Short mmCIF file of C-alpha atoms in Angstrom, two decimals:
data_model
loop_
_atom_site.label_atom_id
_atom_site.label_comp_id
_atom_site.label_asym_id
_atom_site.label_seq_id
_atom_site.Cartn_x
_atom_site.Cartn_y
_atom_site.Cartn_z
CA LEU A 1 4.08 1.51 21.14
CA GLU A 2 2.33 1.39 24.19
CA ALA A 3 5.17 -0.96 25.72
CA ALA A 4 7.69 1.69 25.09
CA ARG A 5 5.63 4.66 25.51
CA ASP A 6 7.64 5.77 28.79
CA ARG A 7 11.44 5.15 27.85
CA PRO A 8 13.13 8.00 28.95
CA ASN A 9 14.79 8.43 25.40
CA LEU A 10 11.34 8.20 23.86
CA THR A 11 9.26 11.64 23.44
CA ILE A 12 6.07 11.35 21.07
CA ILE A 13 4.28 14.31 20.02
CA GLY A 14 0.50 14.47 18.63
CA GLN A 15 -1.33 16.76 16.28
CA ALA A 16 2.20 16.66 14.21
CA THR A 17 2.75 16.92 10.42
CA VAL A 18 6.33 17.24 9.48
CA ASP A 19 6.82 19.69 6.52
CA LYS A 20 10.50 18.92 5.93
CA VAL A 21 14.12 17.68 6.63
CA LEU A 22 16.39 20.41 7.49
CA PHE A 23 20.23 20.49 6.27
CA ASP A 24 23.05 22.17 7.02
CA GLY A 25 24.75 22.15 3.54
CA ARG A 26 24.43 18.29 2.86
CA LYS A 27 23.87 16.82 6.17
CA ALA A 28 20.24 16.30 7.67
CA ILE A 29 20.42 18.21 11.31
CA GLY A 30 16.64 18.20 12.29
CA VAL A 31 12.91 18.84 10.87
CA LEU A 32 10.35 21.50 10.76
CA ALA A 33 7.18 20.49 11.45
CA ILE A 34 3.56 21.72 12.46
CA VAL A 35 2.21 20.91 15.93
CA ALA A 36 -1.15 22.09 16.70
CA GLY A 37 -1.16 24.83 14.68
CA GLN A 38 2.66 26.13 15.82
CA VAL A 39 5.51 25.90 13.26
CA ARG A 40 8.45 24.12 15.39
CA LYS A 41 11.81 23.20 14.68
CA PHE A 42 13.70 19.78 15.80
CA GLU A 43 17.22 19.14 15.66
CA ALA A 44 18.82 15.51 16.01
CA PRO A 45 22.18 14.29 14.50
CA LEU A 46 20.01 11.46 12.83
CA VAL A 47 16.86 11.96 10.77
CA ILE A 48 14.64 8.81 10.09
CA VAL A 49 12.27 9.36 7.88
CA SER A 50 9.48 6.56 8.60
CA ALA A 51 5.44 8.06 7.11
CA GLY A 52 5.42 5.09 5.21
CA ALA A 53 5.23 4.68 1.35
CA ILE A 54 2.75 7.65 0.63
CA HIS A 55 4.13 10.49 2.71
CA SER A 56 7.87 9.48 2.98
CA PRO A 57 8.48 10.30 -0.65
CA VAL A 58 6.65 13.88 -0.21
CA ILE A 59 8.59 14.95 2.68
CA LEU A 60 11.70 14.22 1.14
CA GLN A 61 10.36 16.01 -2.38
CA ARG A 62 9.45 18.93 -0.17
CA SER A 63 13.11 18.80 1.44
CA GLY A 64 14.39 19.26 -2.25
CA ILE A 65 15.48 15.48 -2.48
CA GLY A 66 13.53 14.07 -5.49
CA PRO A 67 13.35 14.13 -9.39
CA ALA A 68 14.85 17.32 -10.32
CA ALA A 69 12.20 18.35 -12.87
CA LEU A 70 9.51 17.89 -10.52
CA LEU A 71 10.91 19.80 -7.52
CA LYS A 72 11.57 22.83 -10.05
CA ARG A 73 7.89 22.76 -11.24
CA LYS A 74 7.25 23.02 -7.87
CA ASP A 75 9.43 26.11 -7.12
CA ILE A 76 11.79 23.72 -4.60
CA GLU A 77 15.49 24.08 -4.66
CA VAL A 78 16.75 20.59 -5.75
CA LEU A 79 19.16 19.22 -3.06
CA ALA A 80 19.78 15.77 -4.85
CA ASP A 81 17.96 14.66 -8.17
CA LEU A 82 17.04 11.10 -7.17
CA PRO A 83 14.14 9.50 -8.03
CA VAL A 84 12.21 9.96 -4.84
CA GLY A 85 8.28 8.96 -5.66
CA GLU A 86 8.99 6.34 -8.14
CA GLY A 87 8.64 2.74 -8.04
CA PHE A 88 5.44 3.15 -5.83
CA PHE A 89 2.96 -0.41 -6.13
CA ASP A 90 0.29 -1.90 -4.45
CA HIS A 91 -1.43 -5.30 -4.59
CA PRO A 92 -4.41 -5.15 -7.11
CA TYR A 93 -7.57 -6.81 -5.68
CA CYS A 94 -10.89 -7.20 -7.25
CA ARG A 95 -13.95 -8.93 -5.52
CA ILE A 96 -17.06 -10.96 -5.55
CA GLU A 97 -19.79 -9.77 -3.23
CA LEU A 98 -21.82 -12.46 -1.33
CA LYS A 99 -25.71 -10.89 -0.42
CA LEU A 100 -25.90 -13.56 2.82
CA LYS A 101 -28.63 -15.93 3.98
CA PRO A 102 -29.95 -15.30 7.05
CA GLY A 103 -28.16 -17.61 9.92
CA PHE A 104 -24.91 -16.71 7.88
CA LYS A 105 -24.62 -12.96 8.77
CA ALA A 106 -22.07 -12.13 11.31
CA THR A 107 -24.18 -10.89 14.22
CA ASP A 108 -21.35 -10.10 17.19
CA LEU A 109 -17.69 -9.05 17.57
CA ASP A 110 -16.46 -12.51 18.05
CA ALA A 111 -17.32 -13.28 14.81
CA ARG A 112 -14.31 -13.83 12.13
CA HIS A 113 -13.14 -11.12 9.84
CA THR A 114 -10.63 -12.85 7.67
CA ASN A 115 -11.78 -16.71 7.11
CA CYS A 116 -9.95 -18.14 4.55
CA CYS A 117 -6.71 -17.33 2.62
CA VAL A 118 -5.83 -19.70 -0.42
CA ARG A 119 -2.78 -19.24 -2.70
CA MET A 120 -3.13 -20.10 -6.43
CA SER A 121 -0.58 -20.15 -9.25
CA SER A 122 -1.89 -18.42 -12.75
CA GLY A 123 0.22 -20.39 -14.67
CA VAL A 124 1.07 -17.50 -16.97
CA PRO A 125 4.83 -18.26 -18.62
CA GLY A 126 7.08 -16.18 -16.86
CA ALA A 127 5.27 -15.15 -13.79
CA GLU A 128 5.98 -16.56 -10.23
CA ARG A 129 4.68 -19.48 -8.26
CA ASP A 130 1.27 -18.48 -6.05
CA ASP A 131 0.93 -15.21 -7.88
CA ILE A 132 -2.50 -15.20 -6.93
CA LEU A 133 -3.92 -14.85 -3.10
CA TYR A 134 -7.63 -15.65 -2.72
CA VAL A 135 -9.25 -14.39 0.79
CA ALA A 136 -12.89 -14.60 2.31
CA MET A 137 -14.02 -12.29 4.66
CA ASN A 138 -17.14 -10.69 6.55
CA HIS A 139 -17.07 -7.05 5.74
CA GLY A 140 -20.89 -5.54 6.19
CA GLY A 141 -20.79 -4.97 9.97
CA ILE A 142 -22.40 -6.79 12.78
CA GLY A 143 -26.03 -6.02 14.57
CA VAL A 144 -29.18 -6.09 13.04
CA GLU A 145 -30.60 -5.54 9.56
CA SER A 146 -31.59 -2.06 10.45
CA ASP A 147 -28.20 -0.98 11.10
CA SER A 148 -26.26 -0.77 7.48
CA ALA A 149 -27.54 -1.49 4.54
CA GLN A 150 -24.62 -3.58 3.70
CA PHE A 151 -25.12 -5.62 7.14
CA GLY A 152 -24.38 -9.37 6.04
CA GLU A 153 -22.32 -9.10 2.96
CA ALA A 154 -19.10 -10.84 2.50
CA MET A 155 -16.68 -11.36 0.05
CA VAL A 156 -14.19 -13.05 -1.74
CA ASN A 157 -10.77 -10.80 -2.32
CA LEU A 158 -8.70 -11.88 -5.75
CA ILE A 159 -5.49 -10.21 -5.01
CA LEU A 160 -2.78 -10.36 -7.09
CA MET A 161 1.08 -10.28 -6.08
CA GLU A 162 4.18 -10.12 -8.12
CA ALA A 163 2.50 -7.05 -9.94
CA LYS A 164 4.88 -5.68 -12.57
CA SER A 165 3.06 -2.31 -12.95
CA ARG A 166 4.56 0.84 -10.72
CA GLY A 167 3.04 4.48 -10.05
CA THR A 168 4.03 7.30 -8.66
CA VAL A 169 3.98 9.45 -5.37
CA GLN A 170 4.27 13.06 -6.12
CA LEU A 171 3.68 16.44 -4.14
CA ARG A 172 0.93 18.22 -5.28
CA SER A 173 2.45 21.59 -3.77
CA ALA A 174 5.02 22.65 -1.04
CA ASN A 175 2.40 23.23 1.25
CA PRO A 176 2.37 20.10 3.68
CA PHE A 177 -0.92 20.07 4.26
CA ASP A 178 -1.97 19.44 0.74
CA GLN A 179 -2.13 15.75 -0.01
CA PRO A 180 0.09 13.73 -2.52
CA LEU A 181 -0.97 12.80 -5.67
CA VAL A 182 -0.66 8.82 -5.98
CA GLU A 183 -0.90 7.29 -9.29
CA GLU A 184 -1.07 3.72 -9.00
CA ASN A 185 -1.07 2.74 -12.39
CA MET A 186 -2.45 -0.46 -11.70
CA LEU A 187 -2.85 -3.53 -14.01
CA ASP A 188 -0.80 -1.26 -16.41
CA ASP A 189 1.65 -4.26 -17.43
CA PRO A 190 -0.05 -6.47 -19.89
CA MET A 191 0.72 -9.52 -17.75
CA ASP A 192 -1.17 -7.76 -14.71
CA LEU A 193 -4.23 -7.60 -16.75
CA GLN A 194 -3.99 -11.22 -18.33
CA ARG A 195 -3.12 -12.63 -14.68
CA MET A 196 -5.69 -11.19 -12.99
CA ARG A 197 -8.27 -11.94 -15.78
CA ILE A 198 -7.17 -15.80 -15.25
CA ALA A 199 -8.01 -15.55 -11.53
CA TYR A 200 -10.98 -13.75 -11.62
CA ARG A 201 -12.56 -16.20 -13.85
CA HIS A 202 -11.38 -18.93 -11.48
CA LEU A 203 -13.20 -16.94 -8.76
CA GLY A 204 -16.25 -17.02 -10.66
CA GLU A 205 -15.92 -21.29 -10.83
CA ILE A 206 -15.28 -21.18 -7.35
CA ALA A 207 -18.52 -18.91 -6.20
CA ARG A 208 -20.81 -21.42 -8.23
CA GLN A 209 -19.73 -23.91 -6.27
CA ALA A 210 -22.59 -25.39 -3.69
CA PRO A 211 -20.89 -24.33 -0.72
CA ILE A 212 -20.79 -20.73 -1.31
CA GLN A 213 -24.68 -20.88 -3.16
CA ALA A 214 -25.53 -22.26 0.11
CA ILE A 215 -24.94 -19.51 2.19
CA ALA A 216 -25.39 -16.74 -0.30
CA GLU A 217 -28.71 -15.43 -1.20
CA ARG A 218 -26.94 -13.22 -4.21
CA VAL A 219 -23.61 -13.52 -6.04
CA LEU A 220 -22.58 -9.86 -7.44
CA LEU A 221 -19.51 -9.36 -9.21
CA GLY A 222 -17.64 -6.44 -7.15
CA ASP A 223 -19.10 -2.59 -6.79
CA SER A 224 -21.48 -3.84 -10.06
CA ASP A 225 -25.19 -5.21 -10.61
CA LEU A 226 -23.61 -7.83 -12.38
CA PRO A 227 -24.40 -11.29 -11.79
CA LEU A 228 -22.24 -14.22 -11.35
CA SER A 229 -23.61 -15.27 -14.65
CA TRP A 230 -22.21 -12.62 -16.46
CA LEU A 231 -18.17 -14.20 -16.48
CA GLU A 232 -19.63 -17.36 -18.05
CA THR A 233 -20.52 -15.07 -21.50
CA ALA A 234 -18.32 -12.22 -21.51
CA SER A 235 -14.92 -12.00 -23.90
CA ASP A 236 -11.55 -11.30 -22.32
CA GLU A 237 -11.80 -7.87 -23.55
CA GLU A 238 -14.92 -7.43 -21.13
CA VAL A 239 -13.38 -8.93 -18.35
CA ASP A 240 -10.44 -6.84 -18.54
CA ASN A 241 -12.59 -3.66 -19.04
CA PHE A 242 -14.54 -5.27 -16.00
CA LEU A 243 -11.24 -5.33 -13.77
CA LEU A 244 -10.02 -1.85 -14.99
CA ALA A 245 -13.40 -0.05 -13.77
CA GLN A 246 -13.65 -2.73 -10.44
CA SER A 247 -10.07 -3.22 -9.38
CA SER A 248 -8.58 -1.28 -6.28
CA ASP A 249 -5.14 -1.37 -4.00
CA ALA A 250 -5.39 -3.75 -1.19
CA GLN A 251 -3.70 -0.90 1.15
CA HIS A 252 -0.67 -2.49 1.02
CA GLY A 253 1.20 0.53 -0.92
CA ILE A 254 5.11 0.14 -0.87
CA GLY A 255 8.24 1.62 -3.12
CA GLY A 256 8.61 5.25 -3.81
CA CYS A 257 12.09 5.49 -1.60
CA CYS A 258 13.40 2.34 -3.37
CA MET A 259 16.70 0.55 -2.20
CA GLY A 260 19.36 -0.14 -4.91
CA ARG A 261 22.72 0.49 -6.62
CA PRO A 262 23.79 4.06 -6.89
CA GLY A 263 22.28 6.09 -9.82
CA GLU A 264 19.13 3.88 -9.51
CA ALA A 265 17.51 4.25 -6.07
CA VAL A 266 16.78 6.56 -3.08
CA VAL A 267 18.45 4.88 -0.42
CA ASP A 268 21.52 2.10 -0.04
CA PRO A 269 21.45 -1.49 2.16
CA GLU A 270 21.51 0.67 5.23
CA CYS A 271 18.47 2.96 4.28
CA ARG A 272 21.15 5.98 4.29
CA VAL A 273 19.87 8.56 1.29
CA TYR A 274 22.11 8.54 -1.74
CA GLY A 275 24.89 11.91 -1.54
CA LEU A 276 23.26 13.24 1.70
CA GLU A 277 24.53 12.45 5.26
CA GLY A 278 22.52 11.94 8.33
CA LEU A 279 19.11 10.88 6.82
CA ARG A 280 17.80 7.60 6.27
CA VAL A 281 14.35 6.31 5.38
CA ILE A 282 13.23 3.18 7.24
CA ASP A 283 10.01 2.25 6.31
CA ALA A 284 7.81 0.05 3.29
CA SER A 285 8.67 2.87 0.81
CA ILE A 286 12.43 1.41 0.56
CA MET A 287 11.39 -1.86 -0.84
CA PRO A 288 11.63 -1.99 -4.50
CA LEU A 289 9.87 -5.40 -5.11
CA ASP A 290 6.85 -7.28 -3.94
CA CYS A 291 6.98 -9.56 -0.76
CA GLN A 292 4.36 -11.63 -2.27
CA ALA A 293 2.48 -11.27 0.89
CA ASN A 294 0.62 -8.78 3.36
CA THR A 295 3.25 -5.91 4.22
CA ASN A 296 3.28 -5.50 7.55
CA LEU A 297 5.46 -8.59 8.51
CA THR A 298 8.15 -7.23 6.09
CA SER A 299 7.65 -3.65 7.14
CA ILE A 300 8.07 -4.52 10.71
CA MET A 301 11.27 -6.82 9.72
CA ILE A 302 12.66 -3.38 8.08
CA GLY A 303 12.07 -1.76 11.33
CA GLU A 304 13.49 -4.55 13.70
CA LYS A 305 16.52 -5.25 11.25
CA MET A 306 17.60 -1.13 11.53
CA ALA A 307 16.87 -0.87 14.82
CA ASP A 308 19.25 -3.27 15.63
CA SER A 309 22.06 -1.79 12.95
CA LEU A 310 21.75 1.43 14.59
CA ARG A 311 21.98 0.08 18.06
CA ARG A 312 25.54 -1.49 16.98
CA SER A 313 26.61 1.42 15.51
CA THR A 314 25.95 3.80 18.19
#
């Protein structure tokens, strides 16, 4: 952004919350926003919604674009009955926590945050290759012991790629300051849970190896007080229940304004919202499938591709 800040055709407005897209009939003509507490209208021949997988869906829903039943329950007039907010998902992850020994704790800002990433295949029939990612990280801060109760902690994350489970993003009300209701529905698909269990048991085997034992005073499972040895005797059902309680998201949320065929999706291959004019969604929310990686680069390429397409069409 800094490189583009001084461009004459760019205006950056802070303290702004977009309420909804404005329409003349079925053509988008601008947006309504609250800027520093004041309601303002911004008009434009083309409106691009790029608020991410959490907020792009609810901006559309507040604008009357989304599942008709949901909008009617929120007393919002339906402009386009589309599956907005559906197909949302994130990469599930669960971790093993390392309480590091003196001499192995991060002590300055130059210490690496992410130290190692390793891919593995779960081997489950029907699963993609390299569907498991292990990430070793420092995450307990820097400095001295008294600075933080978490000082000196590290972890090895297990992140599931190609997750099959899907969730939803829905507006709570027509108030733009009400945070969305996000139901990730994580590990709902039996294959997701099976692959996580296999990979977490394998992670336990890794953590029992001498190099990790040499740097860690203690090794715990996730946010629990369970020792590493618990994994050796726990049943599959017990591990599944542990994963359902301990797993979180990798903050790689995508979907909710998915690209696809007419009648099944929200946007077409040019990111245009079906059934409307002058409105596009360009961000991670258009992704209907997992990119089997951190979603950052894919999101950047979506923006670059569409920027090039828009330049060529204007």
